[in-house]
PDB file of C-alpha atoms and ligand atoms in Angstrom:
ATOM      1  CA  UNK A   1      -1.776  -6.907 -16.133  1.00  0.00           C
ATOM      2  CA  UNK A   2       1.776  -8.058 -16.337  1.00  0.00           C
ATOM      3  CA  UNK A   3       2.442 -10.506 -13.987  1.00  0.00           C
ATOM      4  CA  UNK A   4       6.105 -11.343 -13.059  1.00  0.00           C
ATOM      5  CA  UNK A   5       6.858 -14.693 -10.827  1.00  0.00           C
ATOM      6  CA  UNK A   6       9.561 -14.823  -8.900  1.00  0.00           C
ATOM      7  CA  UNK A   7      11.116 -16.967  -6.456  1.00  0.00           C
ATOM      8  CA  UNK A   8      10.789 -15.156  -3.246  1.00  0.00           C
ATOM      9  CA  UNK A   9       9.856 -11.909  -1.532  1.00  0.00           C
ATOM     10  CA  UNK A  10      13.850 -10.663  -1.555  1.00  0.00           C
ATOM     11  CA  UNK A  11      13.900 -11.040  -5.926  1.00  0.00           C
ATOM     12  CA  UNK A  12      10.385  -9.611  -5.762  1.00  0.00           C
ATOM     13  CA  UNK A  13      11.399  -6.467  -3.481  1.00  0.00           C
ATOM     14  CA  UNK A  14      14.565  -6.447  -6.018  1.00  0.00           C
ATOM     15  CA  UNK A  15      12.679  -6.214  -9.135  1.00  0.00           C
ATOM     16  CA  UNK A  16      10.133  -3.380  -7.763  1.00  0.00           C
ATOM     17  CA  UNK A  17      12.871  -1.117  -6.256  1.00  0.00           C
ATOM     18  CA  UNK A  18      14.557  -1.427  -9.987  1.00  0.00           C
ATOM     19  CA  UNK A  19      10.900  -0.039 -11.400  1.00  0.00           C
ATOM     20  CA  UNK A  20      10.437   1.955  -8.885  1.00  0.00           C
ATOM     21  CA  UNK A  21      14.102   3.286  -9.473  1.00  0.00           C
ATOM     22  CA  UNK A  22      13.308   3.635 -13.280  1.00  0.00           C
ATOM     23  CA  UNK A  23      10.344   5.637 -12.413  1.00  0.00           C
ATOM     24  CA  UNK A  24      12.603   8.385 -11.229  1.00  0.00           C
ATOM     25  CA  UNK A  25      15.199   8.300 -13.511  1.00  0.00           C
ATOM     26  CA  UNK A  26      12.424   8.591 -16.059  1.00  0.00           C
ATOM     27  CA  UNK A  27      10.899  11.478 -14.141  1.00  0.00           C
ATOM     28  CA  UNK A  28       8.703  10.639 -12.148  1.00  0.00           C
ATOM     29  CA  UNK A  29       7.821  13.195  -9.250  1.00  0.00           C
ATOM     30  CA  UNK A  30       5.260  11.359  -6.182  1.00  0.00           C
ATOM     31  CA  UNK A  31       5.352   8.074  -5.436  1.00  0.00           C
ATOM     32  CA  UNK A  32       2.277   6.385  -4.074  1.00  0.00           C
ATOM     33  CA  UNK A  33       3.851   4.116  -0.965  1.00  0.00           C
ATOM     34  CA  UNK A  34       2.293   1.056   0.933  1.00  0.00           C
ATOM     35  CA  UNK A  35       2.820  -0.515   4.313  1.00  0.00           C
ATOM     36  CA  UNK A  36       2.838  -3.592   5.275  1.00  0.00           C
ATOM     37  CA  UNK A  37       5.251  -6.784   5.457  1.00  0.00           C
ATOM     38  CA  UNK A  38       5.022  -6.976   1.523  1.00  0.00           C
ATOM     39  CA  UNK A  39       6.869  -3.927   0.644  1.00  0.00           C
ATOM     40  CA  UNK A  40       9.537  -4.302   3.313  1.00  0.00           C
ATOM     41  CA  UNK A  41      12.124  -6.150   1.115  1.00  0.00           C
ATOM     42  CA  UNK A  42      11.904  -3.286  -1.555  1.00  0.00           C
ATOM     43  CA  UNK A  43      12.644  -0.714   0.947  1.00  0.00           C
ATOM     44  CA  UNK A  44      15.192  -2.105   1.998  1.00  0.00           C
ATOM     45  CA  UNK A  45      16.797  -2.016  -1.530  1.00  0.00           C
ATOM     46  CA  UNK A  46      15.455   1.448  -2.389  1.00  0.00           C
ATOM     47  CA  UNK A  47      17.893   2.331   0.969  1.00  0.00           C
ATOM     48  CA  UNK A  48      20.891   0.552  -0.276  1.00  0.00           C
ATOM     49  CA  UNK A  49      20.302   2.275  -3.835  1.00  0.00           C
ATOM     50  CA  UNK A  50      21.501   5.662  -4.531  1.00  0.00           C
ATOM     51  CA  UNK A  51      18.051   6.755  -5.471  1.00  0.00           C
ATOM     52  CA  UNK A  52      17.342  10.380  -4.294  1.00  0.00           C
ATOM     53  CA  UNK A  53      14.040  11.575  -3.402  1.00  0.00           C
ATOM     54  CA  UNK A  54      14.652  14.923  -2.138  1.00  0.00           C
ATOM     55  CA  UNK A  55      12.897  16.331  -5.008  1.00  0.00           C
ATOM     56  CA  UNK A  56       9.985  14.231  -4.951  1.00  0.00           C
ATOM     57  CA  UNK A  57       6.371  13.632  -2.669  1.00  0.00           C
ATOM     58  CA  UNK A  58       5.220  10.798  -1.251  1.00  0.00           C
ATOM     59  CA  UNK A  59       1.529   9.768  -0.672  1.00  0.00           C
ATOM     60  CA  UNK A  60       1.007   7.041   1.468  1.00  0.00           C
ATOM     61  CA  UNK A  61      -2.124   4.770   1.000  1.00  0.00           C
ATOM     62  CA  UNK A  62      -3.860   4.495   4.867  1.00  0.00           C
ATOM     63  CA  UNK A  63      -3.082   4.648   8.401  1.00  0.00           C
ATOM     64  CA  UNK A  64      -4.802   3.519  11.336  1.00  0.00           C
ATOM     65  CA  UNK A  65      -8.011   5.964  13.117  1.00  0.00           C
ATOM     66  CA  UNK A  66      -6.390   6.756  16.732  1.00  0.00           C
ATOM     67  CA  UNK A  67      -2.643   6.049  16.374  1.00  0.00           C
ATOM     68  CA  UNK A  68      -0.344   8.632  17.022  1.00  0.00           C
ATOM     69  CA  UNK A  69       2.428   9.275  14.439  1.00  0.00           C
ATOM     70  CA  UNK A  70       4.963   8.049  17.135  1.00  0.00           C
ATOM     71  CA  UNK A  71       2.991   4.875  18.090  1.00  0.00           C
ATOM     72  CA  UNK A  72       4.968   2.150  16.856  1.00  0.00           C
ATOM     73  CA  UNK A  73       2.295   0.403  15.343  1.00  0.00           C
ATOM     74  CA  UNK A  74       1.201   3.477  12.936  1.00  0.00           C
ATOM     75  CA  UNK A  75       1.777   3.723   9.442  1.00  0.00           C
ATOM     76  CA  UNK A  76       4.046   6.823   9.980  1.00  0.00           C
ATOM     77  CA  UNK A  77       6.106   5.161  12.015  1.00  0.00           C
ATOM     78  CA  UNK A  78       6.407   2.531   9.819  1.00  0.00           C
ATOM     79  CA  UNK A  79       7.056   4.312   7.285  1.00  0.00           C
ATOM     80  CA  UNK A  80       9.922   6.756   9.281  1.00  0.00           C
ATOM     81  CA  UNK A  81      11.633   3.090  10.324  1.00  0.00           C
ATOM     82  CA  UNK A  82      11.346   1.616   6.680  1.00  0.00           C
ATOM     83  CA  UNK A  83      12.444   4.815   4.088  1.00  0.00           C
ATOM     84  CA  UNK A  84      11.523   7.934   5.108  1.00  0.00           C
ATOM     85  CA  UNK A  85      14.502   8.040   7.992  1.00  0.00           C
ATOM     86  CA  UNK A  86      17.343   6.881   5.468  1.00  0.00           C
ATOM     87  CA  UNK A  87      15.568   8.591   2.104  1.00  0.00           C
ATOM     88  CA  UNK A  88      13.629  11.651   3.254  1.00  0.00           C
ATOM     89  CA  UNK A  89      11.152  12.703   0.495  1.00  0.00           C
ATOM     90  CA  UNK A  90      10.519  16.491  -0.272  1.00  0.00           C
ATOM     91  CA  UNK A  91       7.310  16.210   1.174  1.00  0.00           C
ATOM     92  CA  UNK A  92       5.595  12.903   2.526  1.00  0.00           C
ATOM     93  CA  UNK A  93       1.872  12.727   3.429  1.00  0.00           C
ATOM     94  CA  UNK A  94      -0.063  10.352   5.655  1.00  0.00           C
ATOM     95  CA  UNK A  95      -3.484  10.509   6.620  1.00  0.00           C
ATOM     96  CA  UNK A  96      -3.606  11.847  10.317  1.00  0.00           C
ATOM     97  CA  UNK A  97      -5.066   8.604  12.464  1.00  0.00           C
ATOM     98  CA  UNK A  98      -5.570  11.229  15.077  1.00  0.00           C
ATOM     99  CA  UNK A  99      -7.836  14.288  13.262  1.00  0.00           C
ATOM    100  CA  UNK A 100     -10.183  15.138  15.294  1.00  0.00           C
ATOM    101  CA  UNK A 101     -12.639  15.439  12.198  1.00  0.00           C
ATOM    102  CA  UNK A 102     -12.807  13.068  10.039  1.00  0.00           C
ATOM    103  CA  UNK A 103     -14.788  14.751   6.843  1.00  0.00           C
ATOM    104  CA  UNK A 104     -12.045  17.426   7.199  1.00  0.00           C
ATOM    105  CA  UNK A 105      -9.211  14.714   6.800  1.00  0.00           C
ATOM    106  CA  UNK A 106     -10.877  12.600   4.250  1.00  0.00           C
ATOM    107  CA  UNK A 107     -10.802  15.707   2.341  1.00  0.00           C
ATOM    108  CA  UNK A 108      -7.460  17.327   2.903  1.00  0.00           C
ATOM    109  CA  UNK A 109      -6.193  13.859   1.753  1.00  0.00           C
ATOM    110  CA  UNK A 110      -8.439  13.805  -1.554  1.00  0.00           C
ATOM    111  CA  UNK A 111      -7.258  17.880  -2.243  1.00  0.00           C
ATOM    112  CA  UNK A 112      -3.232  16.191  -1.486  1.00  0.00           C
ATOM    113  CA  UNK A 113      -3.723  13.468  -4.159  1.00  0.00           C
ATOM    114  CA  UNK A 114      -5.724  15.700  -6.877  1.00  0.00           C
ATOM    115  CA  UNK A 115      -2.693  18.650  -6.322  1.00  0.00           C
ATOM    116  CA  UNK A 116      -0.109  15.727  -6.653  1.00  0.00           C
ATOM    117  CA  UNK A 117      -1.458  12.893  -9.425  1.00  0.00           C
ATOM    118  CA  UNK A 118       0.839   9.577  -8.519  1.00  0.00           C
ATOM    119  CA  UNK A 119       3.146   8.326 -10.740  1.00  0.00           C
ATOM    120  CA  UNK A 120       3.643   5.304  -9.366  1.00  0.00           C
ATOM    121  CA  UNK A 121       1.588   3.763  -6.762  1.00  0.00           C
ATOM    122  CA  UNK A 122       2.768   0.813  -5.028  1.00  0.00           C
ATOM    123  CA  UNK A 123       0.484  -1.532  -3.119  1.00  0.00           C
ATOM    124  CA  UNK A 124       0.465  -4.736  -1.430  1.00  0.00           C
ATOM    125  CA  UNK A 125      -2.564  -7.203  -0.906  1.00  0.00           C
ATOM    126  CA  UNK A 126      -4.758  -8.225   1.970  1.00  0.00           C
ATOM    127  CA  UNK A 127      -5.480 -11.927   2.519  1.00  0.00           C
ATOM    128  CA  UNK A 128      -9.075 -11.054   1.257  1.00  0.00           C
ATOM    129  CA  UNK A 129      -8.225  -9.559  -1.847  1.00  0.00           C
ATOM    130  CA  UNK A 130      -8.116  -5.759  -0.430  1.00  0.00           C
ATOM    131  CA  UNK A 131      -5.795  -2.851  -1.588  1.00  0.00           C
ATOM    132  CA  UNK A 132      -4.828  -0.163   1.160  1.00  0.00           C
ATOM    133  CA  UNK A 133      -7.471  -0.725   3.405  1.00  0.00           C
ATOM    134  CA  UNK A 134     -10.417  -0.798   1.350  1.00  0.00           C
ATOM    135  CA  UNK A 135     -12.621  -4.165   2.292  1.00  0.00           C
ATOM    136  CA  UNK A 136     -14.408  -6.633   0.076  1.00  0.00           C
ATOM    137  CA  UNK A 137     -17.497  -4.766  -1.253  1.00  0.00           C
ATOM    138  CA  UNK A 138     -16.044  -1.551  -1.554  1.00  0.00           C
ATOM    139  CA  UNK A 139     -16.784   1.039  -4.031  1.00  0.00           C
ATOM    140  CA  UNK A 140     -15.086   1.037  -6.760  1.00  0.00           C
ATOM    141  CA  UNK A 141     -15.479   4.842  -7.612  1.00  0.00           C
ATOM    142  CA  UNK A 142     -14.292   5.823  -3.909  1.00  0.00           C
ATOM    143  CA  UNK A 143     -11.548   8.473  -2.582  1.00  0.00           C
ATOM    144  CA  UNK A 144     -10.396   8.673   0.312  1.00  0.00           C
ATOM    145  CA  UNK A 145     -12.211   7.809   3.188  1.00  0.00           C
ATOM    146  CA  UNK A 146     -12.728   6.587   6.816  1.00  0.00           C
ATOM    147  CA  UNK A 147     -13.084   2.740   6.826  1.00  0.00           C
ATOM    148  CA  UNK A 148     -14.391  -0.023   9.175  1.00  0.00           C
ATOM    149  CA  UNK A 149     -11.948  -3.211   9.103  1.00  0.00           C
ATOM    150  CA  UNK A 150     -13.164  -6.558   8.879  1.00  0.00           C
ATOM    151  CA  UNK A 151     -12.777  -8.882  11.440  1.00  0.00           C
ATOM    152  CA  UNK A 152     -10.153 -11.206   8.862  1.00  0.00           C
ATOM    153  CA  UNK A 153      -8.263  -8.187   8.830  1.00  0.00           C
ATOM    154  CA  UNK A 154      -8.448  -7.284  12.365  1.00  0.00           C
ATOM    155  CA  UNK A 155      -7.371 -10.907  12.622  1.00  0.00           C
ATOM    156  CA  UNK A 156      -4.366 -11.033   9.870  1.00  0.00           C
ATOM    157  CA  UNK A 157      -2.801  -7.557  11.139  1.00  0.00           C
ATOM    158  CA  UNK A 158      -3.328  -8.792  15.284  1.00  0.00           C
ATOM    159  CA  UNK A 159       0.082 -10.072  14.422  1.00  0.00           C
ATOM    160  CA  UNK A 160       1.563  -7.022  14.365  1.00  0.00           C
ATOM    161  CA  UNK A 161       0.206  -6.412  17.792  1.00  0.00           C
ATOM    162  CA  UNK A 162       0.407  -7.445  21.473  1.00  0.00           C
ATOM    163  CA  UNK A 163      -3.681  -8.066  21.768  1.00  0.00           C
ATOM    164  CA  UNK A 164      -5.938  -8.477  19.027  1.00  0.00           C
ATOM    165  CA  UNK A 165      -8.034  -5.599  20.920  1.00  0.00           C
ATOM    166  CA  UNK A 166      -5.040  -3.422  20.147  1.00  0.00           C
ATOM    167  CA  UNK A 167      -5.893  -3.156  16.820  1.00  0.00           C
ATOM    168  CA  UNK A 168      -7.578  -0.338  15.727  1.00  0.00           C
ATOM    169  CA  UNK A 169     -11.184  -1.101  13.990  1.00  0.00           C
ATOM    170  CA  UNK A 170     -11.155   2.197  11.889  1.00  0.00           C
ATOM    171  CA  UNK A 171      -8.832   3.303   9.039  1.00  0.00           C
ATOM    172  CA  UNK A 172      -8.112   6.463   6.509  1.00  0.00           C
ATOM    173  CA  UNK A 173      -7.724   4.470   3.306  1.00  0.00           C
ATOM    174  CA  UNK A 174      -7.370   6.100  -0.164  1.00  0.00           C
ATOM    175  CA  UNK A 175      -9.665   4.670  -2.534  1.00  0.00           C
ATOM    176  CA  UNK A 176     -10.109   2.426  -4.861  1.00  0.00           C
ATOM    177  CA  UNK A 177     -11.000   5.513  -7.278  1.00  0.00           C
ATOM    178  CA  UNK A 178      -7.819   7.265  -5.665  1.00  0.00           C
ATOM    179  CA  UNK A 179      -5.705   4.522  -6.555  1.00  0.00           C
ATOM    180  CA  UNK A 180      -6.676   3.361 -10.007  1.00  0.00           C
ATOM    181  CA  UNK A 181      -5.814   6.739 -11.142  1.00  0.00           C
ATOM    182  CA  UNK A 182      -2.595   6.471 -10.273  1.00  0.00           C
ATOM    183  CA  UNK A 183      -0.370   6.395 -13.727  1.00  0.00           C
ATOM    184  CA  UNK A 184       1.247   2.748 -12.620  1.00  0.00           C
ATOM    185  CA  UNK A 185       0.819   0.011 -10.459  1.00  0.00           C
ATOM    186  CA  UNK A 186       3.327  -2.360  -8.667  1.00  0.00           C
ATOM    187  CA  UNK A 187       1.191  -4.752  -6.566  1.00  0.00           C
ATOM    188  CA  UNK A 188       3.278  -7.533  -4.705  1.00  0.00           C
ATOM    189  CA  UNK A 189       2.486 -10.443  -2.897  1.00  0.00           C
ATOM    190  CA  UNK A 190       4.030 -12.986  -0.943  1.00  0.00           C
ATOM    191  CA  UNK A 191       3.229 -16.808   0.574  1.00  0.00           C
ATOM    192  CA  UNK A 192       0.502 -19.125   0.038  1.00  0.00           C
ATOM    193  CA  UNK A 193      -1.868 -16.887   2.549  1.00  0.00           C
ATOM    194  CA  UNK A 194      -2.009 -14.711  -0.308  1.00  0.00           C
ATOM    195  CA  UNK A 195      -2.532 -17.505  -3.239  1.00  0.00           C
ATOM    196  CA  UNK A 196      -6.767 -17.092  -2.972  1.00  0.00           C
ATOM    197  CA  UNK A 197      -6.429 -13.371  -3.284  1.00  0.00           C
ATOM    198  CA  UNK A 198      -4.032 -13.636  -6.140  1.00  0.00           C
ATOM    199  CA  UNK A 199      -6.139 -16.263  -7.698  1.00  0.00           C
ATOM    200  CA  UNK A 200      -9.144 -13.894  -7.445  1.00  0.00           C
ATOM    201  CA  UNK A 201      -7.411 -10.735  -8.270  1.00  0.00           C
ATOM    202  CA  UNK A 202      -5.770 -12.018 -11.589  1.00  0.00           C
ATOM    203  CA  UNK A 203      -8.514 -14.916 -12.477  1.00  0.00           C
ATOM    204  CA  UNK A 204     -11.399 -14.299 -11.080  1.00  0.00           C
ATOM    205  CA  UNK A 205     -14.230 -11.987 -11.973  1.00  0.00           C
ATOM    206  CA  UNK A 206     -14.043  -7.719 -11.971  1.00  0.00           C
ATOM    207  CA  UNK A 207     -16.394  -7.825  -8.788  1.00  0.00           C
ATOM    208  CA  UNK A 208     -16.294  -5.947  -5.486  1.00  0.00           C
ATOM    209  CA  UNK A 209     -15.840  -9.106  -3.776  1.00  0.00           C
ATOM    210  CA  UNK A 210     -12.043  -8.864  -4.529  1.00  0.00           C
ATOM    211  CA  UNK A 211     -11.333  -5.314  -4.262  1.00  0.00           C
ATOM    212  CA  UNK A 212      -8.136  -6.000  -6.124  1.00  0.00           C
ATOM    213  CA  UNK A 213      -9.602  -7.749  -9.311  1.00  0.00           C
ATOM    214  CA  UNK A 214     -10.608  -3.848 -10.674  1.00  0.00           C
ATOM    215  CA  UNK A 215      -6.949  -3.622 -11.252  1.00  0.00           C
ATOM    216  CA  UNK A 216      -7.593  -5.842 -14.339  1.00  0.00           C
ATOM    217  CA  UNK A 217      -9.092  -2.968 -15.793  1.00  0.00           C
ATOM    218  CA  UNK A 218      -6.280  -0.564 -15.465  1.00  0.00           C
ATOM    219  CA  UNK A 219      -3.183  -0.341 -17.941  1.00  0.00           C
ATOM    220  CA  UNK A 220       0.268   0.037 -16.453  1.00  0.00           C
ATOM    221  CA  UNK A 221      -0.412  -2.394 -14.131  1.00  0.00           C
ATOM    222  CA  UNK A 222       2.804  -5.488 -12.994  1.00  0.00           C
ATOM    223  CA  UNK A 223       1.888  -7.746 -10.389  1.00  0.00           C
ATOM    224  CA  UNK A 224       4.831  -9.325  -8.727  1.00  0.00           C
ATOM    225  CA  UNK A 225       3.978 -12.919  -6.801  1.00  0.00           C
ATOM    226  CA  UNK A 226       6.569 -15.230  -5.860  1.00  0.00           C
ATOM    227  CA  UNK A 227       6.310 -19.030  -6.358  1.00  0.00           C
ATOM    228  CA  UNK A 228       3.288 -19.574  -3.301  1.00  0.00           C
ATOM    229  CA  UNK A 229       1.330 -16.513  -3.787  1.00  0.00           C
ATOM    230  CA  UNK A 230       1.132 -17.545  -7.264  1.00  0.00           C
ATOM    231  CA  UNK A 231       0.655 -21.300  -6.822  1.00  0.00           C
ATOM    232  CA  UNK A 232      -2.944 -21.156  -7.650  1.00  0.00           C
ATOM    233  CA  UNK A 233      -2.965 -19.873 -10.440  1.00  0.00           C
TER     234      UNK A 233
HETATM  235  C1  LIG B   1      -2.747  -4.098   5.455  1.00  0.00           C
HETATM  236  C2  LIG B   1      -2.522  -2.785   4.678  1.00  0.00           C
HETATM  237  C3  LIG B   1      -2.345  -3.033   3.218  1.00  0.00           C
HETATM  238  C4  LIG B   1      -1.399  -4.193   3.048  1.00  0.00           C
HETATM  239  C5  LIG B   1      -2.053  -5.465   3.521  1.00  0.00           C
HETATM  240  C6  LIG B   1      -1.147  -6.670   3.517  1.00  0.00           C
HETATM  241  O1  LIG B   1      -3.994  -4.217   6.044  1.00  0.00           O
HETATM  242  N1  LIG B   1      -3.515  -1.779   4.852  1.00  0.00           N
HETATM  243  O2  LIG B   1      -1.879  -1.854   2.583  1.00  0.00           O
HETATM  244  O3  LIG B   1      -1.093  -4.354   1.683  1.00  0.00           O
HETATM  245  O4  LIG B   1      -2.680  -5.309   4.761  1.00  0.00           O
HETATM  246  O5  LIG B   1      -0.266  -6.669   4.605  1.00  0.00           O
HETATM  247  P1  LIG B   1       1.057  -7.515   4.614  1.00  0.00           P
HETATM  248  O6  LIG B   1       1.932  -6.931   3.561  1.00  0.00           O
HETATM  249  O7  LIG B   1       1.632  -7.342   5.981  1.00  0.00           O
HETATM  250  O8  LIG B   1       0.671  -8.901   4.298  1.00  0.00           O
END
């Protein structure tokens, strides 16, 4: 792991646009993309670059079972407001939080990431050490699948939401599997809420406890923390 400290979240979204612009000029062709408050700075800066990604594919990491892709709160949307509307990708897939059949999404999204291996795959980190949405005690070996969240997840992303109830208790999450086969790995974090999982992820054990600790097994992999998430280390 490579870990890179920075001040704040608006060096650490500078420094992972400039990879994630790299990646391109170097050739890279799908770009694994996370949601999130994390990632927000980088997009941002991937916008005011003159990066073109008319060429490439996107593959997004999760969305929410039973949003829409024009409820605000869904990871499409999110995704339209934070890149896709100002740098449209050739072709940009989300799980469907609305399929009807789960099994049948699970694996269209599994067939999208084995026709289209990731480049670079960009994640951000849940307060209790998970990557996309996959949950303490995950498997490590997983695709994609449909997930349960926990309740400290429930609680963390209520913020985004008007009730806590609002927030949907089911997710389409690649996997851990998925995602560590990914060629490279950006994984930010930001703020002392984050400092325990960062502590676990980069310190701690290999264990399923800390979903993101497996990433200590993977080459390619730069973690970007700014002064608080990193202040346990
Ligand atoms: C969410 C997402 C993750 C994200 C994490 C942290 O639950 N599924 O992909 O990395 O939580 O969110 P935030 O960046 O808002 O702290």
């Amino acid at each position: 792991m490579n870990v890179i400290i920075v001040k704040d979240q608006v060096e650490g979204g500078r420094k992972a646009a400039d990879m994630v612009i790299d990646a391109v000029k170097n050739g890279a062709k799908v770009l694994g993309l996370a949601t999130g408050s994390t990632p927000e700075t980088m997009y941002k800066d991937l916008i005011a670059s003159d990066v073109d990604f008319t060429k490439m594919t996107s593959i997004n990491l999760d969305e929410y079972v039973g949003l829409a892709p024009d409820d605000d709160q869904s990871y499409h949307y999110f995704m339209a407001k934070h890149l896709f509307d100002a740098k449209p990708f050739a072709k940009s897939y989300v799980p469907n939080g609305l399929a009807k059949d789960a099994d049948a999404e699970t694996e269209r999204y599994n067939k999208v990431i084995a026709d289209n291996p990731i480049d670079l795959q960009v994640l951000g980190l849940g307060r209790n050490g998970h990557i996309g949405f996959n949950e303490p005690g995950s498997p490590i070996d997983a695709q994609t699948r449909k997930v349960a969240l926990t309740e400290s997840t429930i609680e963390a992303n209520s913020r985004n939401f008007e009730h806590e109830e609002d927030v949907p208790k089911f997710a389409y999450s690649m996997g851990i599997g998925s995602i560590m086969k990914s060629h490279n790995i950006i994984l930010m974090a930001w703020g002392t809420e984050k400092a325990d999982a960062v502590k676990g992820m980069i310190e701690g054990p290999v264990t399923p406890d800390c979903p993101a600790s497996i990433l200590q097994k993977k080459d390619n992999v730069t973690v970007i923390v700014d002064e608080a998430a990193a202040s346990k280390l």
